[in-house]
Short mmCIF file of C-alpha atoms in Angstrom, two decimals:
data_model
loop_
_atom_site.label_atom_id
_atom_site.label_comp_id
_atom_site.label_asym_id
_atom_site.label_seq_id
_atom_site.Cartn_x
_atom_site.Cartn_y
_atom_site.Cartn_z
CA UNK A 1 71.96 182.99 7.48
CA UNK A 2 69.52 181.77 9.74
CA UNK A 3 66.91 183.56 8.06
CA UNK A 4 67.92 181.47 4.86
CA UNK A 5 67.50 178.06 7.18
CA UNK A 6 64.09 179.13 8.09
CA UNK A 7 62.38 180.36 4.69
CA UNK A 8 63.95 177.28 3.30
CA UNK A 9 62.35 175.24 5.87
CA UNK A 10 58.83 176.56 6.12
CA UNK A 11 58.98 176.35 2.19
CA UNK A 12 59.53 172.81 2.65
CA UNK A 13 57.01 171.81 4.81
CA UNK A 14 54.56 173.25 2.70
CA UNK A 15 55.62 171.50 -0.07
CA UNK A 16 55.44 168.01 1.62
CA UNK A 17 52.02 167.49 1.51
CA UNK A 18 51.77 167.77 -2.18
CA UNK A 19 54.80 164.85 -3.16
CA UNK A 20 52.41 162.42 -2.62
CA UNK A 21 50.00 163.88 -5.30
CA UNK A 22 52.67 164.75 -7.99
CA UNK A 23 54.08 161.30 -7.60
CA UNK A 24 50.56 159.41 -8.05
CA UNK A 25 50.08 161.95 -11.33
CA UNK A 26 53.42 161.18 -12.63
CA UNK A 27 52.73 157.03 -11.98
CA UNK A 28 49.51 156.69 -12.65
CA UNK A 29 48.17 159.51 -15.40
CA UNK A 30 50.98 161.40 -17.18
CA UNK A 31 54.36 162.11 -17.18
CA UNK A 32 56.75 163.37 -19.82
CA UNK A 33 59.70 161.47 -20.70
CA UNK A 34 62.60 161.94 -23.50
CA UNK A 35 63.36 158.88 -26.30
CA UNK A 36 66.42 158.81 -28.89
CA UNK A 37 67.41 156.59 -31.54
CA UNK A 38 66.31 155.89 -35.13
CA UNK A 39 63.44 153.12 -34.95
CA UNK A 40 60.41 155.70 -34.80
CA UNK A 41 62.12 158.46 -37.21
CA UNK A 42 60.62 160.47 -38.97
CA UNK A 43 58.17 160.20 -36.20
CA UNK A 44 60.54 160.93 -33.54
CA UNK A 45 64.17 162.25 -33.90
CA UNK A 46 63.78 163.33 -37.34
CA UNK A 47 66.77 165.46 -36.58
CA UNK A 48 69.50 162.21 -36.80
CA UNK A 49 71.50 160.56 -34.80
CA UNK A 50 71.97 162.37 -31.11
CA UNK A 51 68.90 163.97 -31.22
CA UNK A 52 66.29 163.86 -28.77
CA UNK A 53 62.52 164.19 -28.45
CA UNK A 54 60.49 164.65 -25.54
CA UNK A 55 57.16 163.26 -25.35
CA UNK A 56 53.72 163.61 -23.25
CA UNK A 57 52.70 160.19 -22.09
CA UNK A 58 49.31 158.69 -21.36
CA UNK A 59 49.42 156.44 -18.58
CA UNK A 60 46.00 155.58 -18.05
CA UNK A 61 45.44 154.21 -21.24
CA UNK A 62 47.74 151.53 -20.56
CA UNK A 63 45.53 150.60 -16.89
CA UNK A 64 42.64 150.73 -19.49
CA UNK A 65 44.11 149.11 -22.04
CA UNK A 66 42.42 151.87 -24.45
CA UNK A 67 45.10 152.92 -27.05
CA UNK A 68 44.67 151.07 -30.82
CA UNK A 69 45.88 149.54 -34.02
CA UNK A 70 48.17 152.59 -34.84
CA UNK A 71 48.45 154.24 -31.81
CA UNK A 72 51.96 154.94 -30.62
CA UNK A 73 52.70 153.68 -27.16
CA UNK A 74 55.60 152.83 -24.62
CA UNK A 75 56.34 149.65 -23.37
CA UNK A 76 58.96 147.75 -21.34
CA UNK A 77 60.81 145.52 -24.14
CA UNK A 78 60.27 142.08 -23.72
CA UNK A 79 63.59 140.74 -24.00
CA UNK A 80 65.45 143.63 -21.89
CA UNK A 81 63.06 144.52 -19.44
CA UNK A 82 64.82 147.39 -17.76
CA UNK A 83 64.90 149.25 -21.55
CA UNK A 84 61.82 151.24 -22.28
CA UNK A 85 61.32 150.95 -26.60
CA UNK A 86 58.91 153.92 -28.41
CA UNK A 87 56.50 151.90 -31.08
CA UNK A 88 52.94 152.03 -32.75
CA UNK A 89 50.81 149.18 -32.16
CA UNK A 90 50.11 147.37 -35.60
CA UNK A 91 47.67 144.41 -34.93
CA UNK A 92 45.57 143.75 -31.20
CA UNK A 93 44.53 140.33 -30.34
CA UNK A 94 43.05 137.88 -32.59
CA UNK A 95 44.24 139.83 -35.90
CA UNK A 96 46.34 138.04 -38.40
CA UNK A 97 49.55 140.17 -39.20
CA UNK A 98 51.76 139.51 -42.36
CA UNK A 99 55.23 139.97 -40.69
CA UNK A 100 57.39 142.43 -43.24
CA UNK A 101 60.66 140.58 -43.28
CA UNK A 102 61.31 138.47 -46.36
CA UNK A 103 59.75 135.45 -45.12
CA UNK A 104 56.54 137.30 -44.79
CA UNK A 105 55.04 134.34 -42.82
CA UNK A 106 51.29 135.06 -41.62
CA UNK A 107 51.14 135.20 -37.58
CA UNK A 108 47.55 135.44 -34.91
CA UNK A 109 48.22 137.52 -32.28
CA UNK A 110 47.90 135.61 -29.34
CA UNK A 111 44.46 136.95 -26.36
CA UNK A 112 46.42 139.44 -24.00
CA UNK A 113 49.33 140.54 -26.56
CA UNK A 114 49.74 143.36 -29.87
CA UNK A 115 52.04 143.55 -32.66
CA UNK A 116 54.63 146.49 -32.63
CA UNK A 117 56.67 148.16 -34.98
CA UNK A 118 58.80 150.90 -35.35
CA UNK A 119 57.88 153.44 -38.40
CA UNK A 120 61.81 153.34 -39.52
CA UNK A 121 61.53 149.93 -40.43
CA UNK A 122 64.94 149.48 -41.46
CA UNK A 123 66.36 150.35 -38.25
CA UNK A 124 63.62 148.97 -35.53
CA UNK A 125 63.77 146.05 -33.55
CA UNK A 126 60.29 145.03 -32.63
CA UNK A 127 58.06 142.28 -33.20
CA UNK A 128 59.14 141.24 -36.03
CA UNK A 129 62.07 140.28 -34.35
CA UNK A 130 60.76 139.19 -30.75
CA UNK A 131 57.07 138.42 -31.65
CA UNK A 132 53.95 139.48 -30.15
CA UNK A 133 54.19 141.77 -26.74
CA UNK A 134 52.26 140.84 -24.05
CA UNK A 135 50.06 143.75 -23.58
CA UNK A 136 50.85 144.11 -19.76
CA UNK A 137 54.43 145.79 -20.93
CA UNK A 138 52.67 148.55 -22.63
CA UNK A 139 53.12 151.37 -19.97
CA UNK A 140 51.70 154.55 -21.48
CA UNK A 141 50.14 156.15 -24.82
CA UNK A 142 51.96 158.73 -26.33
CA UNK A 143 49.85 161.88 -26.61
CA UNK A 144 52.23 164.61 -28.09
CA UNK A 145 55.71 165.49 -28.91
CA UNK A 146 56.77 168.17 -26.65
CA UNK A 147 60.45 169.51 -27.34
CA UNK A 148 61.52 170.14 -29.90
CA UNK A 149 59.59 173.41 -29.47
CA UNK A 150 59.64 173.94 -33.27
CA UNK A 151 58.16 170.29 -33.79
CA UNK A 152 55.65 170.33 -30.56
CA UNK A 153 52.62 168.22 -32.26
CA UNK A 154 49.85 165.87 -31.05
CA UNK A 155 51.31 162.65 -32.29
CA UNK A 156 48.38 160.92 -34.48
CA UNK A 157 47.19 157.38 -35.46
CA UNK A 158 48.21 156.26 -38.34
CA UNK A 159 46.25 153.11 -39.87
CA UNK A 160 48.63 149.78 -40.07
CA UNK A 161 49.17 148.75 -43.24
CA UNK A 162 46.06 146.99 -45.29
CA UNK A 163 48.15 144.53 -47.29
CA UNK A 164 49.53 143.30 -44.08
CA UNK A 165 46.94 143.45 -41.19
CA UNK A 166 43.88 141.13 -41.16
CA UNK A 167 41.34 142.57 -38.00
CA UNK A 168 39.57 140.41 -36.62
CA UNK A 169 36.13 140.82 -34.46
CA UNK A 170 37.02 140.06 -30.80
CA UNK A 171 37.22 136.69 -29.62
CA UNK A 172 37.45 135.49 -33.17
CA UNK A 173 40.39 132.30 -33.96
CA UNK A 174 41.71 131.41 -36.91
CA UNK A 175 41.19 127.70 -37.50
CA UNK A 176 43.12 126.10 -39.82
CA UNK A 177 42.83 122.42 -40.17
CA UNK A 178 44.83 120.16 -42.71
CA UNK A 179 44.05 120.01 -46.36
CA UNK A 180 43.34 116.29 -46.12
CA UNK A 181 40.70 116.99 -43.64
CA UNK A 182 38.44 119.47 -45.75
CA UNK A 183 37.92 116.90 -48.38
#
């Protein structure tokens, strides 16, 4: 038994010295984490309700700020911010996005924020319903779906929709000024 107490504790203090580098790899480059529900199907749980994906995550890309219009990305959600929400990024700053409920009213996103959406958009609560997302919540790029085994892909961009993004060159603002002015 006290053979068991020492392996156990020279395997240990080998092992210390490297939790400081697996933690600063899991916070600050990658980490895999697991999402469920129905806002991202087929994307993600195509398998229905209960199922579970597990996903490769890009963390730098969020520091950098490099993912794009049709990337798919995690974020913190804006109105619970413990909840982490799965979504592709549909517009980046300055664009002019058509939202895609009835009203279909014509919105700028804001310097500093993105439009998401879920790709079930039946069943997604994103900015359509909460607005644009500051893009200091987005907290990693997803790179690939892991698990299911049978479904392990690199997830790709898929280009927003043309009838309902407007992109804008950077730093551009829409100005829109009263009809009775332009006379």
């Amino acid at each position: 038994m006290h053979r068991v107490f020492e392996t156990a504790f020279e395997v240990t203090k080998r092992a210390l010295p490297f939790i400081p580098v697996f933690v600063g790899i899991n916070d600050y480059f990658g980490s895999i984490t697991f999402v469920s529900g129905r806002s991202m199907q087929p994307t993600f749980n195509a398998r229905g309700d209960g199922s579970c994906d597990a996903l490769l995550l890009n963390k730098l890309s969020a520091s950098w700020r490099s993912y794009q219009r049709g990337d798919v990305i995690i974020m913190r959600s804006p109105t619970h911010p413990t909840e982490m929400l799965a979504k592709r990024v549909i517009a980046m700053e300055g664009d002019l996005i058509c939202t895609r409920d009835s009203v279909h009213k014509a919105i700028q996103v804001p310097k500093g924020h993105i439009w998401v959406e879920g790709d079930n958009a039946n069943n997604s609560n994103d900015s359509n319903t909460f607005g644009p997302v500051a893009a200091g919540l987005v907290e990693a790029r997803v790179e690939a779906k892991v698990w299911p085994l049978s479904e392990m892909c690199r997830v790709k961009r898929i280009d927003p929709p043309r009838d309902r993004v407007i992109k804008m060159e950077s730093g551009t603002q829409l100005h829109v000024s009263p009809w009775w002015l332009n006379k």
